[in-house]
mmCIF file of C-alpha atoms in Angstrom:
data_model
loop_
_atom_site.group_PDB
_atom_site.id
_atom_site.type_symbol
_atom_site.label_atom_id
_atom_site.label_comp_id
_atom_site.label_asym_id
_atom_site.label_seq_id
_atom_site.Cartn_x
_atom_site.Cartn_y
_atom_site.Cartn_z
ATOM 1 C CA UNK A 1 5.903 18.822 -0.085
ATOM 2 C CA UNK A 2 3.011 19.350 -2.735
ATOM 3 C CA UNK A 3 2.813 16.630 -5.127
ATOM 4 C CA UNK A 4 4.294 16.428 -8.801
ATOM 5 C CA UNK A 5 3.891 14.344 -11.624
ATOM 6 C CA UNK A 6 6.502 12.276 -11.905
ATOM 7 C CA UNK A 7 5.136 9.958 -15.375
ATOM 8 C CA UNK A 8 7.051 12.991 -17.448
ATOM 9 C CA UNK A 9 9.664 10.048 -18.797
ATOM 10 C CA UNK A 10 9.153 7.452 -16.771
ATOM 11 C CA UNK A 11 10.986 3.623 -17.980
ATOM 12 C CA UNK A 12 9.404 1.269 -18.937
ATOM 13 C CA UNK A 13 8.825 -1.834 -16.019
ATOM 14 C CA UNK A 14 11.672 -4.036 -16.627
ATOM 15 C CA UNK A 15 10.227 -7.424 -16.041
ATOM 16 C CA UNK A 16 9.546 -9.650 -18.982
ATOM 17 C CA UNK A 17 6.472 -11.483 -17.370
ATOM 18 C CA UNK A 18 2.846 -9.471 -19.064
ATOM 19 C CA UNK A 19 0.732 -7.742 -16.067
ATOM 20 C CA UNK A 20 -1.994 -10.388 -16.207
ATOM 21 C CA UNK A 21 0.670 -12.815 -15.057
ATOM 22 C CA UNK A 22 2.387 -10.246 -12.857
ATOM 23 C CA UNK A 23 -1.118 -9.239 -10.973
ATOM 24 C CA UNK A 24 -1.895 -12.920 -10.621
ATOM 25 C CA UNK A 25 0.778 -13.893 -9.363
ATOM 26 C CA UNK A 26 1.308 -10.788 -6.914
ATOM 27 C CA UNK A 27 -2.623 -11.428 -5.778
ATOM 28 C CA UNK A 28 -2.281 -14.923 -5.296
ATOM 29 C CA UNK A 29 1.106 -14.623 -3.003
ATOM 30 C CA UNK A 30 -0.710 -12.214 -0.627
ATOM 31 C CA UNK A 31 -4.016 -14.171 -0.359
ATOM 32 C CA UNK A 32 -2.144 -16.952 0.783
ATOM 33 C CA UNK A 33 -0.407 -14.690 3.149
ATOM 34 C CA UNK A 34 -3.058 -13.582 4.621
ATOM 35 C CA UNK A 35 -4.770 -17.041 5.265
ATOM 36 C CA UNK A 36 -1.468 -18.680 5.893
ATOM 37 C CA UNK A 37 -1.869 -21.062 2.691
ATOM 38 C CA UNK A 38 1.545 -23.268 1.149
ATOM 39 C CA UNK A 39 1.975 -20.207 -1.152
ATOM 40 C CA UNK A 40 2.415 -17.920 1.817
ATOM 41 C CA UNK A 41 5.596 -15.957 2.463
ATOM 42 C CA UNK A 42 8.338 -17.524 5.081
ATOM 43 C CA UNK A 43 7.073 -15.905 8.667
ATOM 44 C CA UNK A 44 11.070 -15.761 9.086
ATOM 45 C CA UNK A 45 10.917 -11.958 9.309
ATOM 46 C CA UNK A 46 12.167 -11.603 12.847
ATOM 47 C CA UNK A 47 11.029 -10.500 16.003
ATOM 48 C CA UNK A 48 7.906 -8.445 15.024
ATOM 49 C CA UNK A 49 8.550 -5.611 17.290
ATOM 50 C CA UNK A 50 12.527 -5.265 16.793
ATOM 51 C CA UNK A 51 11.401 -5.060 12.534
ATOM 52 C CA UNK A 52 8.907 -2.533 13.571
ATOM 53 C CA UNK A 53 11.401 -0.364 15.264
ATOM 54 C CA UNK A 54 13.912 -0.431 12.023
ATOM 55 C CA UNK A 55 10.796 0.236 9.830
ATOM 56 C CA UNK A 56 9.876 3.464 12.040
ATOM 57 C CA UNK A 57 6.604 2.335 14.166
ATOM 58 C CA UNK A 58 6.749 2.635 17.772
ATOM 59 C CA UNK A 59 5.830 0.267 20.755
ATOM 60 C CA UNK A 60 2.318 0.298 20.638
ATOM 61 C CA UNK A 61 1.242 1.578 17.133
ATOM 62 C CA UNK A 62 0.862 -1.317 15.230
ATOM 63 C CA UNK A 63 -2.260 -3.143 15.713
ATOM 64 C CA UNK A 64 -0.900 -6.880 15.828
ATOM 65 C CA UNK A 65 -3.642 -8.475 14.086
ATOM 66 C CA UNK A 66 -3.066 -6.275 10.548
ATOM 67 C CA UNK A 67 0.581 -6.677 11.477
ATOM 68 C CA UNK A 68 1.780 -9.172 8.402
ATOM 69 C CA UNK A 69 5.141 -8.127 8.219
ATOM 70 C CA UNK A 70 5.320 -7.226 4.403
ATOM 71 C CA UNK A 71 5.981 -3.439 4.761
ATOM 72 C CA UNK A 72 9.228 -1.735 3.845
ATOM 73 C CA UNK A 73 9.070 1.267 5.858
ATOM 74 C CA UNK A 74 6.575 3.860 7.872
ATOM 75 C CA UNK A 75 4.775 5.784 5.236
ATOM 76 C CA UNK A 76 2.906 8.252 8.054
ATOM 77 C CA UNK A 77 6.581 9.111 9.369
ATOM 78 C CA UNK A 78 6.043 12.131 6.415
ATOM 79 C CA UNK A 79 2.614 12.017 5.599
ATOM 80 C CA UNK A 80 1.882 14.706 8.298
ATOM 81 C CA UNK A 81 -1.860 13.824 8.822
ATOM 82 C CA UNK A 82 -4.057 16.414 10.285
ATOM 83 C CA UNK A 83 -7.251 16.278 12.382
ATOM 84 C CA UNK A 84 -10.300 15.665 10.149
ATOM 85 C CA UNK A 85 -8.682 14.737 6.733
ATOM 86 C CA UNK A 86 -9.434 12.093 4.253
ATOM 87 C CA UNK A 87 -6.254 9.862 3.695
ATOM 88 C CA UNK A 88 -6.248 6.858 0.517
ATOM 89 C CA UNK A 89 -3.516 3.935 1.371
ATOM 90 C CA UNK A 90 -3.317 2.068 -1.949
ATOM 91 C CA UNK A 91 -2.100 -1.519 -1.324
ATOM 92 C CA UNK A 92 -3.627 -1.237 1.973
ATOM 93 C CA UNK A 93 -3.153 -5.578 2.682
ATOM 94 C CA UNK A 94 -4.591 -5.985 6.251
ATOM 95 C CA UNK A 95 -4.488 -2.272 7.453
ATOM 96 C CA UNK A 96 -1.731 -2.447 9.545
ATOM 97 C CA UNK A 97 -1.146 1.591 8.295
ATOM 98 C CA UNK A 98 -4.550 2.538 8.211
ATOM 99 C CA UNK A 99 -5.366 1.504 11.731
ATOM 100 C CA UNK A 100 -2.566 4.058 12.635
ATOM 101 C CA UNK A 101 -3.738 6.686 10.255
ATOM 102 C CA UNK A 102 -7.412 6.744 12.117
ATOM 103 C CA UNK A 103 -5.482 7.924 15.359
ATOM 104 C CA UNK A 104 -3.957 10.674 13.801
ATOM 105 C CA UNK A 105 -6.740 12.065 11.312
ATOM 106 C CA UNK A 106 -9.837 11.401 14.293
ATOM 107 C CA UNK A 107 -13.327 11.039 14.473
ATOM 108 C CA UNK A 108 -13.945 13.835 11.775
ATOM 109 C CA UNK A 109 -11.438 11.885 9.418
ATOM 110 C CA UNK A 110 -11.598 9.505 7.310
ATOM 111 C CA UNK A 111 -9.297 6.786 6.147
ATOM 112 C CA UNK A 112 -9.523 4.318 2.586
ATOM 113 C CA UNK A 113 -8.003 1.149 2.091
ATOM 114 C CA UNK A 114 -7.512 -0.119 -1.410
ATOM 115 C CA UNK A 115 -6.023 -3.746 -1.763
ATOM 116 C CA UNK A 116 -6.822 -6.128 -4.869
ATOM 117 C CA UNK A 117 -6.744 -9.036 -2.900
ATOM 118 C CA UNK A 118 -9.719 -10.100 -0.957
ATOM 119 C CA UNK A 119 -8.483 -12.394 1.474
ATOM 120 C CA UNK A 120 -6.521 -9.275 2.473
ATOM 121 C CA UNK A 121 -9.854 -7.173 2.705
ATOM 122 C CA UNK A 122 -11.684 -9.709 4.751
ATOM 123 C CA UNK A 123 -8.851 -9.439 7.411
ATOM 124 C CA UNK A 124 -9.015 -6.565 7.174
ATOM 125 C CA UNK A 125 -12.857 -5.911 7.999
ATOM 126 C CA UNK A 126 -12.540 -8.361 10.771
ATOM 127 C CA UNK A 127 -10.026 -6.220 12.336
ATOM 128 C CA UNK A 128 -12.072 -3.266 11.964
ATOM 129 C CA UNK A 129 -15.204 -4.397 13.537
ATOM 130 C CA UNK A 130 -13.346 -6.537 16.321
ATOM 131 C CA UNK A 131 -11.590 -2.628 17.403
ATOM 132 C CA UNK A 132 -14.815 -1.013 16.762
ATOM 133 C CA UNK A 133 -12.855 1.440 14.284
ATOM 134 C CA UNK A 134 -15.759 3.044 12.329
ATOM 135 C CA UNK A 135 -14.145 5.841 9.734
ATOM 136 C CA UNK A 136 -11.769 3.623 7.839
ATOM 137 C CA UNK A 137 -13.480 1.812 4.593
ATOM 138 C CA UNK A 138 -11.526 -1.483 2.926
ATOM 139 C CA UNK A 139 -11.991 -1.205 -0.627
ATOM 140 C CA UNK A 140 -11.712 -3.736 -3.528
ATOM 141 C CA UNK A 141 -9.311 -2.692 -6.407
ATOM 142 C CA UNK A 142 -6.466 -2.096 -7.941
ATOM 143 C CA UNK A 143 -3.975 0.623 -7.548
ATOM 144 C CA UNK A 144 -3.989 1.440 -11.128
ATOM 145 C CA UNK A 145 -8.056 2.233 -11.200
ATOM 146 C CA UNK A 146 -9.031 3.397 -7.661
ATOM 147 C CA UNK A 147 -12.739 3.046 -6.240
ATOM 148 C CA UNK A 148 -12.028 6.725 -5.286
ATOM 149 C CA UNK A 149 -13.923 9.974 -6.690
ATOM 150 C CA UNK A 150 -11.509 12.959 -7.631
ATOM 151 C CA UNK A 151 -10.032 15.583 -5.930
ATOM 152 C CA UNK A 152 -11.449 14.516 -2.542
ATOM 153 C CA UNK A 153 -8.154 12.632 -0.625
ATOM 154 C CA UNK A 154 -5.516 14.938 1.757
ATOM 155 C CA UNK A 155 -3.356 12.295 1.660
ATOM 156 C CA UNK A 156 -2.080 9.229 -0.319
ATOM 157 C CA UNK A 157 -0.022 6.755 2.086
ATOM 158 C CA UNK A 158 1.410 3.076 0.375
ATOM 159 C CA UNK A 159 3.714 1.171 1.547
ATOM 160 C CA UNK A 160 5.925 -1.523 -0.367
ATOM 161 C CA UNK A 161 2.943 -1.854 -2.927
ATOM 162 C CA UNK A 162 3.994 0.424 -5.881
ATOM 163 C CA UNK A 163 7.262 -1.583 -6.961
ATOM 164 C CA UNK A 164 4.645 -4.219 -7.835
ATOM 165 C CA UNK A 165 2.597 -2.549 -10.040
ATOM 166 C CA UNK A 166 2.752 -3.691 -13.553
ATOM 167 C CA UNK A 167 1.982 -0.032 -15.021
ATOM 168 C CA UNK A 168 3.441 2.837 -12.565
ATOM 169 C CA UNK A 169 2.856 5.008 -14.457
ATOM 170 C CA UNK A 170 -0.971 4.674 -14.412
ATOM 171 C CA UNK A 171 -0.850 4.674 -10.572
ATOM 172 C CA UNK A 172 0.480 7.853 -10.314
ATOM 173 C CA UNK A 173 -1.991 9.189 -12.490
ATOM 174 C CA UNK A 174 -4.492 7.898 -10.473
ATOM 175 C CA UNK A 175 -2.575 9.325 -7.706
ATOM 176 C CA UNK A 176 -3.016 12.634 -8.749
ATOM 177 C CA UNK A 177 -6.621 12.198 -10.297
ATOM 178 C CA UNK A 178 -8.330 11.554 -6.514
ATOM 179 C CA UNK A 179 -5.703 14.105 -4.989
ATOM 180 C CA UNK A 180 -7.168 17.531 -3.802
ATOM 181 C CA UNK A 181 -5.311 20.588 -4.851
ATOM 182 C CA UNK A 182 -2.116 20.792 -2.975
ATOM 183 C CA UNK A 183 -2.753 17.316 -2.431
ATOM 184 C CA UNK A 184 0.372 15.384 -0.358
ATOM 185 C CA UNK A 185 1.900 11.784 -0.965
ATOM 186 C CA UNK A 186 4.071 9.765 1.440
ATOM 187 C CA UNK A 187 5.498 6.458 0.023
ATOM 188 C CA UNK A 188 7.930 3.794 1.282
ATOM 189 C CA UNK A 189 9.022 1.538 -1.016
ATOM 190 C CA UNK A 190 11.891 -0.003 -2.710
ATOM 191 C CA UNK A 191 13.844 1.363 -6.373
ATOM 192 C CA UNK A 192 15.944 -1.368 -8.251
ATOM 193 C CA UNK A 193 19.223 0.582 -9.094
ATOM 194 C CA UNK A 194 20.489 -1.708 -11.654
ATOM 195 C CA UNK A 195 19.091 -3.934 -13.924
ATOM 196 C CA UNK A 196 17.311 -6.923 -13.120
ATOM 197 C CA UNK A 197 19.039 -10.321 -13.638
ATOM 198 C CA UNK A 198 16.854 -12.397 -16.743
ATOM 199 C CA UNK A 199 16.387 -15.321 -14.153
ATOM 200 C CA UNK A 200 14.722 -13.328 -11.770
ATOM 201 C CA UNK A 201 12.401 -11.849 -14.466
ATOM 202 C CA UNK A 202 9.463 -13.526 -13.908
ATOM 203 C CA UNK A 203 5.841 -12.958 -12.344
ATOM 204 C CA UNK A 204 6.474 -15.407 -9.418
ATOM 205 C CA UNK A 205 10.188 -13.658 -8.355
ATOM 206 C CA UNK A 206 8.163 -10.348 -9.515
ATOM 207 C CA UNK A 207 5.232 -11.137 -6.666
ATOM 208 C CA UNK A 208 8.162 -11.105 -3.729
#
């Protein structure tokens, strides 16, 4: 489906932490994730390939080194990438879904990674140049002000990243500001459905 604009009336974030505090905390969580610091999530996630299976990847799509287990779902399921297309994954972590997106899109493609955190980025790279993957680019930034020009991206992929976003609302419109006309976005990602108990309310419980 073409892309809308879905900011027309969008809520406010319900957390009561400020975004410095939420972005801090959210960037230092998944540095130490990605280094394997004290702050790091529990690796508790199950067996990698049986979680990649209920997410939607198949045996052999996942490359196991960007694999960190901190998706929510298989954004390319809908994404319908095409031969020779330029494709933006905001949130991008290690680049467990942009490895997958270089198969689809080729040689004449091109894939973007934007993450904010970069201990993230540097595992990223490393991936990159030990596969010998040269059209995907790891970018330093944050979702709500992408290192992209306008009007140039196919696609926009994220997975599990937007939900942590302080201001959604300015994501989107960044969204839709490096979108081509016509433009397509594929997300996976989690919705609260009711409201958010106070003790939970916090950047720390907001990071995970």
């Amino acid at each position: 489906k073409q892309a809308r604009d879905p900011t027309r009336g969008a809520m406010a974030d319900a957390s009561g932490a400020g975004d410095g505090d939420i972005r801090n905390a959210v960037r230092d969580m998944y540095a130490a994730t990605a280094i394997g610091g004290a702050l790091a999530f529990h690796n508790n996630a199950g067996n990698p390939a049986v979680r990649n299976e209920l997410l939607g990847y198949r045996e052999g799509d996942v490359v196991e080194s960007a694999d960190l287990g901190l998706g929510c779902g298989n954004p390319l399921l809908a994404a319908n990438l095409k031969p020779g297309e330029t494709v933006v994954d905001l949130g991008s972590g290690a680049g467990m879904d942009c490895f997958m997106a270089v198969k689809q899109v080729g040689p004449e493609g091109l894939v973007i990674g934007v993450d904010m955190t970069p201990e993230m980025l540097t595992k990223a790279r490393v991936s990159a140049q030990t596969q010998g993957t040269k059209n995907v680019s790891f970018r330093l930034g944050e979702i709500e002000h992408l290192p992209v020009a306008d009007s140039i991206v196919d696609c926009l992929i994220s997975n599990c990243v937007i939900n942590l976003s302080p201001d959604k609302p300015q994501v989107y419109r960044e969204m839709f500001r490096v979108l081509k006309p016509g433009g397509r976005i594929s997300i996976s990602d989690v919705l609260r459905t009711s409201e958010i108990p106070e003790a939970l309310r916090t950047a720390q419980a907001y990071a995970c």
